[in-house]
Amino acid sequence: MVKICRIIISAVFILNCLNVDAEDGYRLWLRYDNITDVQVIKQYNSSISGILFEGKSSTIAVAKEELLAGLAGLLGKNIPAVSRVKGNGIIIAGTPENSEVIASLTSDLPKLRGRKKYESK
């Protein structure tokens, strides 16, 4: 009888473990669940009209994929990739070296241009 109880308890335990909803490694680090605060969603949706990706590097390609997926998940809608800045609300991804727009914004900060984020000050 004790042996049968152990088998039943073990079976129930194993079956419960199979039904556990675990997140995979990708989702564990990069959650793109919808933002639930209605005011925050309205603010983002009215502020972001597109994304301009400048450069052809593999880093920009990965950034493009992640940023588009992340914003779609967070905001619940697709944000279009655009080919030029046509007005307000455009997110610009790039570096001063591959983007004239970013370079013009950082021209008054010559000490920061070209610095790597891992360099010490």
CSV table of N, CA and C in Angstrom, one decimal:
chain,number,residue,atom,x,y,z
A,1,MET,N,0.8,-1.2,0.0
A,1,MET,CA,0.0,0.0,0.0
A,1,MET,C,0.9,1.3,0.0
A,2,VAL,N,1.9,1.3,0.8
A,2,VAL,CA,2.8,2.4,0.9
A,2,VAL,C,3.5,2.6,-0.5
A,3,LYS,N,3.8,1.6,-1.1
A,3,LYS,CA,4.5,1.6,-2.4
A,3,LYS,C,3.5,2.2,-3.5
A,4,ILE,N,2.3,1.9,-3.4
A,4,ILE,CA,1.3,2.4,-4.4
A,4,ILE,C,1.1,3.9,-4.1
A,5,CYS,N,1.0,4.3,-2.9
A,5,CYS,CA,0.9,5.8,-2.5
A,5,CYS,C,2.1,6.5,-3.0
A,6,ARG,N,3.3,6.0,-2.9
A,6,ARG,CA,4.5,6.7,-3.4
A,6,ARG,C,4.4,6.8,-4.9
A,7,ILE,N,4.0,5.8,-5.6
A,7,ILE,CA,3.9,5.9,-7.0
A,7,ILE,C,2.9,6.9,-7.5
A,8,ILE,N,1.7,6.9,-6.8
A,8,ILE,CA,0.7,7.9,-7.1
A,8,ILE,C,1.2,9.3,-6.8
A,9,ILE,N,1.8,9.6,-5.7
A,9,ILE,CA,2.3,10.9,-5.4
A,9,ILE,C,3.4,11.3,-6.4
A,10,SER,N,4.3,10.4,-6.7
A,10,SER,CA,5.3,10.7,-7.7
A,10,SER,C,4.7,11.0,-9.1
A,11,ALA,N,3.7,10.3,-9.5
A,11,ALA,CA,3.0,10.5,-10.8
A,11,ALA,C,2.4,11.9,-10.8
A,12,VAL,N,1.7,12.2,-9.7
A,12,VAL,CA,1.0,13.5,-9.6
A,12,VAL,C,2.1,14.7,-9.7
A,13,PHE,N,3.2,14.5,-9.0
A,13,PHE,CA,4.2,15.5,-9.0
A,13,PHE,C,4.8,15.7,-10.4
A,14,ILE,N,5.1,14.6,-11.0
A,14,ILE,CA,5.7,14.6,-12.4
A,14,ILE,C,4.7,15.3,-13.4
A,15,LEU,N,3.4,14.9,-13.3
A,15,LEU,CA,2.4,15.5,-14.2
A,15,LEU,C,2.3,17.0,-13.9
A,16,ASN,N,2.3,17.4,-12.7
A,16,ASN,CA,2.3,18.9,-12.4
A,16,ASN,C,3.5,19.6,-12.9
A,17,CYS,N,4.6,19.0,-12.9
A,17,CYS,CA,5.8,19.6,-13.4
A,17,CYS,C,5.7,19.8,-14.9
A,18,LEU,N,5.1,18.9,-15.6
A,18,LEU,CA,5.0,19.0,-17.0
A,18,LEU,C,4.1,20.2,-17.5
A,19,ASN,N,3.2,20.6,-16.6
A,19,ASN,CA,2.2,21.6,-16.9
A,19,ASN,C,2.7,23.0,-16.5
A,20,VAL,N,3.9,23.2,-16.0
A,20,VAL,CA,4.5,24.4,-15.6
A,20,VAL,C,4.8,25.3,-16.8
A,21,ASP,N,4.3,26.5,-16.8
A,21,ASP,CA,4.6,27.5,-17.9
A,21,ASP,C,5.9,28.2,-17.6
A,22,ALA,N,7.0,27.8,-18.2
A,22,ALA,CA,8.3,28.5,-18.0
A,22,ALA,C,8.6,29.4,-19.2
A,23,GLU,N,9.3,30.4,-19.0
A,23,GLU,CA,9.7,31.3,-20.0
A,23,GLU,C,11.0,30.8,-20.6
A,24,ASP,N,11.2,30.9,-21.9
A,24,ASP,CA,12.5,30.5,-22.5
A,24,ASP,C,13.5,31.7,-22.2
A,25,GLY,N,14.7,31.4,-22.5
A,25,GLY,CA,15.8,32.4,-22.2
A,25,GLY,C,15.6,33.7,-22.8
A,26,TYR,N,15.1,33.7,-24.1
A,26,TYR,CA,14.9,35.0,-24.8
A,26,TYR,C,13.9,35.8,-24.2
A,27,ARG,N,12.7,35.2,-23.9
A,27,ARG,CA,11.6,35.9,-23.3
A,27,ARG,C,12.0,36.4,-21.8
A,28,LEU,N,12.8,35.6,-21.2
A,28,LEU,CA,13.1,35.9,-19.8
A,28,LEU,C,13.8,37.3,-19.7
A,29,TRP,N,14.7,37.6,-20.7
A,29,TRP,CA,15.5,38.8,-20.7
A,29,TRP,C,14.8,39.9,-21.5
A,30,LEU,N,14.1,39.6,-22.5
A,30,LEU,CA,13.5,40.6,-23.4
A,30,LEU,C,12.0,40.5,-23.4
A,31,ARG,N,11.3,40.9,-22.4
A,31,ARG,CA,9.9,40.9,-22.3
A,31,ARG,C,9.3,42.1,-23.1
A,32,TYR,N,8.4,41.8,-24.0
A,32,TYR,CA,7.8,42.9,-24.7
A,32,TYR,C,6.2,42.8,-24.5
A,33,ASP,N,5.8,42.7,-23.2
A,33,ASP,CA,4.4,42.6,-22.9
A,33,ASP,C,3.8,44.0,-23.1
A,34,ASN,N,2.5,44.0,-23.5
A,34,ASN,CA,1.8,45.3,-23.6
A,34,ASN,C,1.9,46.1,-22.4
A,35,ILE,N,2.1,47.4,-22.5
A,35,ILE,CA,2.0,48.3,-21.4
A,35,ILE,C,0.6,48.4,-21.0
A,36,THR,N,0.3,48.3,-19.7
A,36,THR,CA,-1.1,48.3,-19.3
A,36,THR,C,-1.6,49.7,-18.9
A,37,ASP,N,-0.7,50.6,-18.6
A,37,ASP,CA,-1.1,52.0,-18.2
A,37,ASP,C,-1.7,52.7,-19.4
A,38,VAL,N,-2.9,53.0,-19.5
A,38,VAL,CA,-3.6,53.6,-20.6
A,38,VAL,C,-3.0,55.0,-20.9
A,39,GLN,N,-2.6,55.8,-19.9
A,39,GLN,CA,-2.1,57.1,-20.1
A,39,GLN,C,-0.7,57.0,-20.8
A,40,VAL,N,0.1,56.0,-20.3
A,40,VAL,CA,1.5,55.8,-20.9
A,40,VAL,C,1.4,55.4,-22.3
A,41,ILE,N,0.4,54.5,-22.6
A,41,ILE,CA,0.2,54.0,-24.0
A,41,ILE,C,-0.1,55.2,-24.9
A,42,LYS,N,-1.1,56.0,-24.5
A,42,LYS,CA,-1.5,57.2,-25.2
A,42,LYS,C,-0.3,58.1,-25.5
A,43,GLN,N,0.5,58.4,-24.5
A,43,GLN,CA,1.6,59.3,-24.6
A,43,GLN,C,2.6,58.7,-25.7
A,44,TYR,N,3.0,57.4,-25.5
A,44,TYR,CA,3.9,56.8,-26.5
A,44,TYR,C,3.3,56.8,-27.9
A,45,ASN,N,2.1,56.4,-28.0
A,45,ASN,CA,1.5,56.3,-29.4
A,45,ASN,C,1.4,57.7,-30.0
A,46,SER,N,1.2,58.8,-29.2
A,46,SER,CA,1.1,60.1,-29.8
A,46,SER,C,2.5,60.7,-30.1
A,47,SER,N,3.5,60.1,-29.4
A,47,SER,CA,4.9,60.7,-29.5
A,47,SER,C,5.7,60.0,-30.6
A,48,ILE,N,5.5,58.7,-30.9
A,48,ILE,CA,6.3,57.9,-31.8
A,48,ILE,C,5.6,57.7,-33.1
A,49,SER,N,6.1,58.2,-34.2
A,49,SER,CA,5.5,58.0,-35.5
A,49,SER,C,6.3,57.1,-36.4
A,50,GLY,N,7.5,56.8,-36.1
A,50,GLY,CA,8.3,56.0,-37.0
A,50,GLY,C,9.7,55.9,-36.5
A,51,ILE,N,10.5,55.0,-37.1
A,51,ILE,CA,11.9,54.7,-36.7
A,51,ILE,C,12.8,54.8,-38.0
A,52,LEU,N,13.8,55.5,-37.9
A,52,LEU,CA,14.8,55.6,-39.0
A,52,LEU,C,16.1,54.9,-38.5
A,53,PHE,N,16.4,53.9,-39.3
A,53,PHE,CA,17.7,53.1,-39.0
A,53,PHE,C,18.7,53.5,-40.0
A,54,GLU,N,19.8,54.1,-39.5
A,54,GLU,CA,20.8,54.6,-40.4
A,54,GLU,C,22.1,53.7,-40.3
A,55,GLY,N,22.5,53.2,-41.4
A,55,GLY,CA,23.7,52.3,-41.4
A,55,GLY,C,23.3,50.9,-41.9
A,56,LYS,N,24.3,50.2,-42.3
A,56,LYS,CA,24.1,48.9,-42.9
A,56,LYS,C,24.8,47.8,-42.1
A,57,SER,N,25.2,48.0,-40.9
A,57,SER,CA,26.0,47.1,-40.1
A,57,SER,C,25.1,46.0,-39.6
A,58,SER,N,25.7,44.9,-39.2
A,58,SER,CA,24.9,43.8,-38.6
A,58,SER,C,24.3,44.3,-37.2
A,59,THR,N,25.0,45.2,-36.5
A,59,THR,CA,24.5,45.7,-35.3
A,59,THR,C,23.2,46.5,-35.5
A,60,ILE,N,23.2,47.3,-36.5
A,60,ILE,CA,22.0,48.1,-36.9
A,60,ILE,C,20.8,47.1,-37.3
A,61,ALA,N,21.2,46.1,-38.0
A,61,ALA,CA,20.1,45.1,-38.4
A,61,ALA,C,19.5,44.4,-37.2
A,62,VAL,N,20.3,44.0,-36.2
A,62,VAL,CA,19.8,43.4,-35.0
A,62,VAL,C,19.0,44.5,-34.2
A,63,ALA,N,19.5,45.7,-34.1
A,63,ALA,CA,18.8,46.7,-33.4
A,63,ALA,C,17.5,47.0,-34.0
A,64,LYS,N,17.4,47.0,-35.3
A,64,LYS,CA,16.1,47.2,-36.1
A,64,LYS,C,15.1,46.1,-35.7
A,65,GLU,N,15.6,44.9,-35.8
A,65,GLU,CA,14.7,43.7,-35.5
A,65,GLU,C,14.2,43.8,-34.0
A,66,GLU,N,15.0,44.1,-33.1
A,66,GLU,CA,14.6,44.1,-31.7
A,66,GLU,C,13.8,45.3,-31.4
A,67,LEU,N,14.1,46.5,-31.9
A,67,LEU,CA,13.3,47.7,-31.6
A,67,LEU,C,11.9,47.6,-32.2
A,68,LEU,N,11.8,47.1,-33.4
A,68,LEU,CA,10.5,47.0,-34.0
A,68,LEU,C,9.7,45.9,-33.3
A,69,ALA,N,10.3,44.8,-32.9
A,69,ALA,CA,9.5,43.8,-32.2
A,69,ALA,C,9.2,44.3,-30.8
A,70,GLY,N,10.1,45.0,-30.1
A,70,GLY,CA,9.9,45.5,-28.8
A,70,GLY,C,8.8,46.5,-28.7
A,71,LEU,N,8.8,47.5,-29.6
A,71,LEU,CA,7.8,48.5,-29.6
A,71,LEU,C,6.4,47.9,-30.0
A,72,ALA,N,6.4,47.0,-30.9
A,72,ALA,CA,5.1,46.4,-31.3
A,72,ALA,C,4.5,45.6,-30.1
A,73,GLY,N,5.4,44.9,-29.3
A,73,GLY,CA,4.9,44.2,-28.2
A,73,GLY,C,4.4,45.2,-27.1
A,74,LEU,N,5.2,46.2,-26.8
A,74,LEU,CA,4.9,47.1,-25.7
A,74,LEU,C,3.7,48.0,-26.0
A,75,LEU,N,3.6,48.5,-27.3
A,75,LEU,CA,2.6,49.4,-27.6
A,75,LEU,C,1.3,48.8,-28.3
A,76,GLY,N,1.5,47.5,-28.7
A,76,GLY,CA,0.3,46.8,-29.3
A,76,GLY,C,0.1,47.2,-30.7
A,77,LYS,N,1.0,47.8,-31.3
A,77,LYS,CA,0.9,48.2,-32.8
A,77,LYS,C,2.3,48.3,-33.4
A,78,ASN,N,2.3,48.1,-34.7
A,78,ASN,CA,3.6,48.2,-35.4
A,78,ASN,C,3.9,49.6,-35.7
A,79,ILE,N,5.2,50.0,-35.4
A,79,ILE,CA,5.7,51.3,-35.7
A,79,ILE,C,6.5,51.2,-37.0
A,80,PRO,N,6.2,52.0,-38.0
A,80,PRO,CA,6.9,51.8,-39.3
A,80,PRO,C,8.3,52.3,-39.3
A,81,ALA,N,9.1,51.5,-40.0
A,81,ALA,CA,10.5,52.0,-40.3
A,81,ALA,C,10.4,53.0,-41.5
A,82,VAL,N,11.0,54.1,-41.3
A,82,VAL,CA,11.0,55.2,-42.3
A,82,VAL,C,12.3,55.4,-43.0
A,83,SER,N,12.3,56.0,-44.1
A,83,SER,CA,13.6,56.2,-44.8
A,83,SER,C,14.2,57.6,-44.6
A,84,ARG,N,13.4,58.5,-44.0
A,84,ARG,CA,13.9,59.9,-43.7
A,84,ARG,C,13.0,60.5,-42.7
A,85,VAL,N,13.6,61.5,-42.0
A,85,VAL,CA,12.8,62.3,-41.0
A,85,VAL,C,11.9,63.2,-41.7
A,86,LYS,N,10.6,63.0,-41.5
A,86,LYS,CA,9.6,63.8,-42.2
A,86,LYS,C,8.9,64.8,-41.2
A,87,GLY,N,9.1,64.6,-40.0
A,87,GLY,CA,8.4,65.4,-39.0
A,87,GLY,C,8.8,65.0,-37.6
A,88,ASN,N,8.0,65.4,-36.6
A,88,ASN,CA,8.3,65.0,-35.2
A,88,ASN,C,8.0,63.5,-35.0
A,89,GLY,N,8.5,63.0,-33.9
A,89,GLY,CA,8.2,61.6,-33.5
A,89,GLY,C,9.0,60.5,-34.1
A,90,ILE,N,10.1,60.8,-34.8
A,90,ILE,CA,10.9,59.8,-35.4
A,90,ILE,C,12.0,59.4,-34.5
A,91,ILE,N,12.1,58.1,-34.2
A,91,ILE,CA,13.3,57.6,-33.4
A,91,ILE,C,14.4,57.3,-34.4
A,92,ILE,N,15.6,57.8,-34.1
A,92,ILE,CA,16.7,57.6,-35.0
A,92,ILE,C,17.7,56.7,-34.4
A,93,ALA,N,18.0,55.6,-35.1
A,93,ALA,CA,19.0,54.6,-34.6
A,93,ALA,C,20.2,54.6,-35.5
A,94,GLY,N,21.4,54.9,-34.9
A,94,GLY,CA,22.6,54.9,-35.7
A,94,GLY,C,23.7,55.5,-34.8
A,95,THR,N,24.8,55.9,-35.5
A,95,THR,CA,25.9,56.5,-34.8
A,95,THR,C,26.3,57.8,-35.5
A,96,PRO,N,27.1,58.7,-34.8
A,96,PRO,CA,27.5,59.9,-35.5
A,96,PRO,C,28.3,59.6,-36.8
A,97,GLU,N,28.9,58.4,-36.9
A,97,GLU,CA,29.7,58.1,-38.1
A,97,GLU,C,28.8,57.6,-39.2
A,98,ASN,N,27.6,57.1,-39.0
A,98,ASN,CA,26.8,56.7,-40.1
A,98,ASN,C,25.5,57.4,-40.3
A,99,SER,N,25.3,58.5,-39.5
A,99,SER,CA,24.1,59.2,-39.5
A,99,SER,C,24.4,60.7,-39.5
A,100,GLU,N,24.1,61.4,-40.5
A,100,GLU,CA,24.3,62.9,-40.5
A,100,GLU,C,23.4,63.5,-39.5
A,101,VAL,N,22.2,63.0,-39.3
A,101,VAL,CA,21.3,63.6,-38.3
A,101,VAL,C,21.9,63.5,-36.9
A,102,ILE,N,22.4,62.3,-36.5
A,102,ILE,CA,23.0,62.1,-35.2
A,102,ILE,C,24.2,62.9,-35.1
A,103,ALA,N,25.0,63.0,-36.1
A,103,ALA,CA,26.3,63.7,-36.1
A,103,ALA,C,26.0,65.2,-35.9
A,104,SER,N,24.9,65.7,-36.5
A,104,SER,CA,24.6,67.1,-36.3
A,104,SER,C,24.1,67.4,-34.9
A,105,LEU,N,23.5,66.5,-34.2
A,105,LEU,CA,23.1,66.6,-32.8
A,105,LEU,C,24.3,66.6,-31.9
A,106,THR,N,25.3,65.9,-32.2
A,106,THR,CA,26.4,65.7,-31.3
A,106,THR,C,27.6,66.6,-31.7
A,107,SER,N,27.5,67.5,-32.7
A,107,SER,CA,28.6,68.3,-33.2
A,107,SER,C,29.1,69.2,-32.1
A,108,ASP,N,28.3,69.6,-31.1
A,108,ASP,CA,28.7,70.4,-30.0
A,108,ASP,C,29.3,69.6,-28.9
A,109,LEU,N,29.4,68.3,-29.0
A,109,LEU,CA,29.9,67.5,-28.0
A,109,LEU,C,31.1,66.7,-28.5
A,110,PRO,N,32.2,67.3,-29.0
A,110,PRO,CA,33.3,66.6,-29.6
A,110,PRO,C,34.0,65.6,-28.8
A,111,LYS,N,34.0,65.8,-27.5
A,111,LYS,CA,34.6,64.8,-26.6
A,111,LYS,C,33.9,63.5,-26.6
A,112,LEU,N,32.6,63.5,-26.8
A,112,LEU,CA,31.8,62.2,-26.8
A,112,LEU,C,31.8,61.5,-28.1
A,113,ARG,N,32.1,62.2,-29.2
A,113,ARG,CA,32.0,61.5,-30.5
A,113,ARG,C,33.1,60.5,-30.6
A,114,GLY,N,32.6,59.3,-31.0
A,114,GLY,CA,33.5,58.2,-31.3
A,114,GLY,C,33.9,57.4,-30.0
A,115,ARG,N,33.5,57.9,-28.8
A,115,ARG,CA,33.9,57.2,-27.6
A,115,ARG,C,33.1,55.9,-27.5
A,116,LYS,N,33.7,54.9,-27.0
A,116,LYS,CA,33.1,53.6,-26.7
A,116,LYS,C,32.5,53.7,-25.3
A,117,LYS,N,31.4,53.0,-25.1
A,117,LYS,CA,30.7,53.1,-23.8
A,117,LYS,C,31.5,52.4,-22.7
A,118,TYR,N,32.4,51.5,-23.1
A,118,TYR,CA,33.2,50.8,-22.1
A,118,TYR,C,34.5,51.5,-21.7
A,119,GLU,N,34.8,52.6,-22.4
A,119,GLU,CA,36.0,53.4,-22.0
A,119,GLU,C,35.9,54.1,-20.7
A,120,SER,N,36.9,54.1,-19.9
A,120,SER,CA,36.8,54.9,-18.7
A,120,SER,C,37.0,56.3,-18.9
A,121,LYS,N,36.5,57.1,-18.0
A,121,LYS,CA,36.5,58.6,-18.2
A,121,LYS,C,37.8,59.2,-17.7
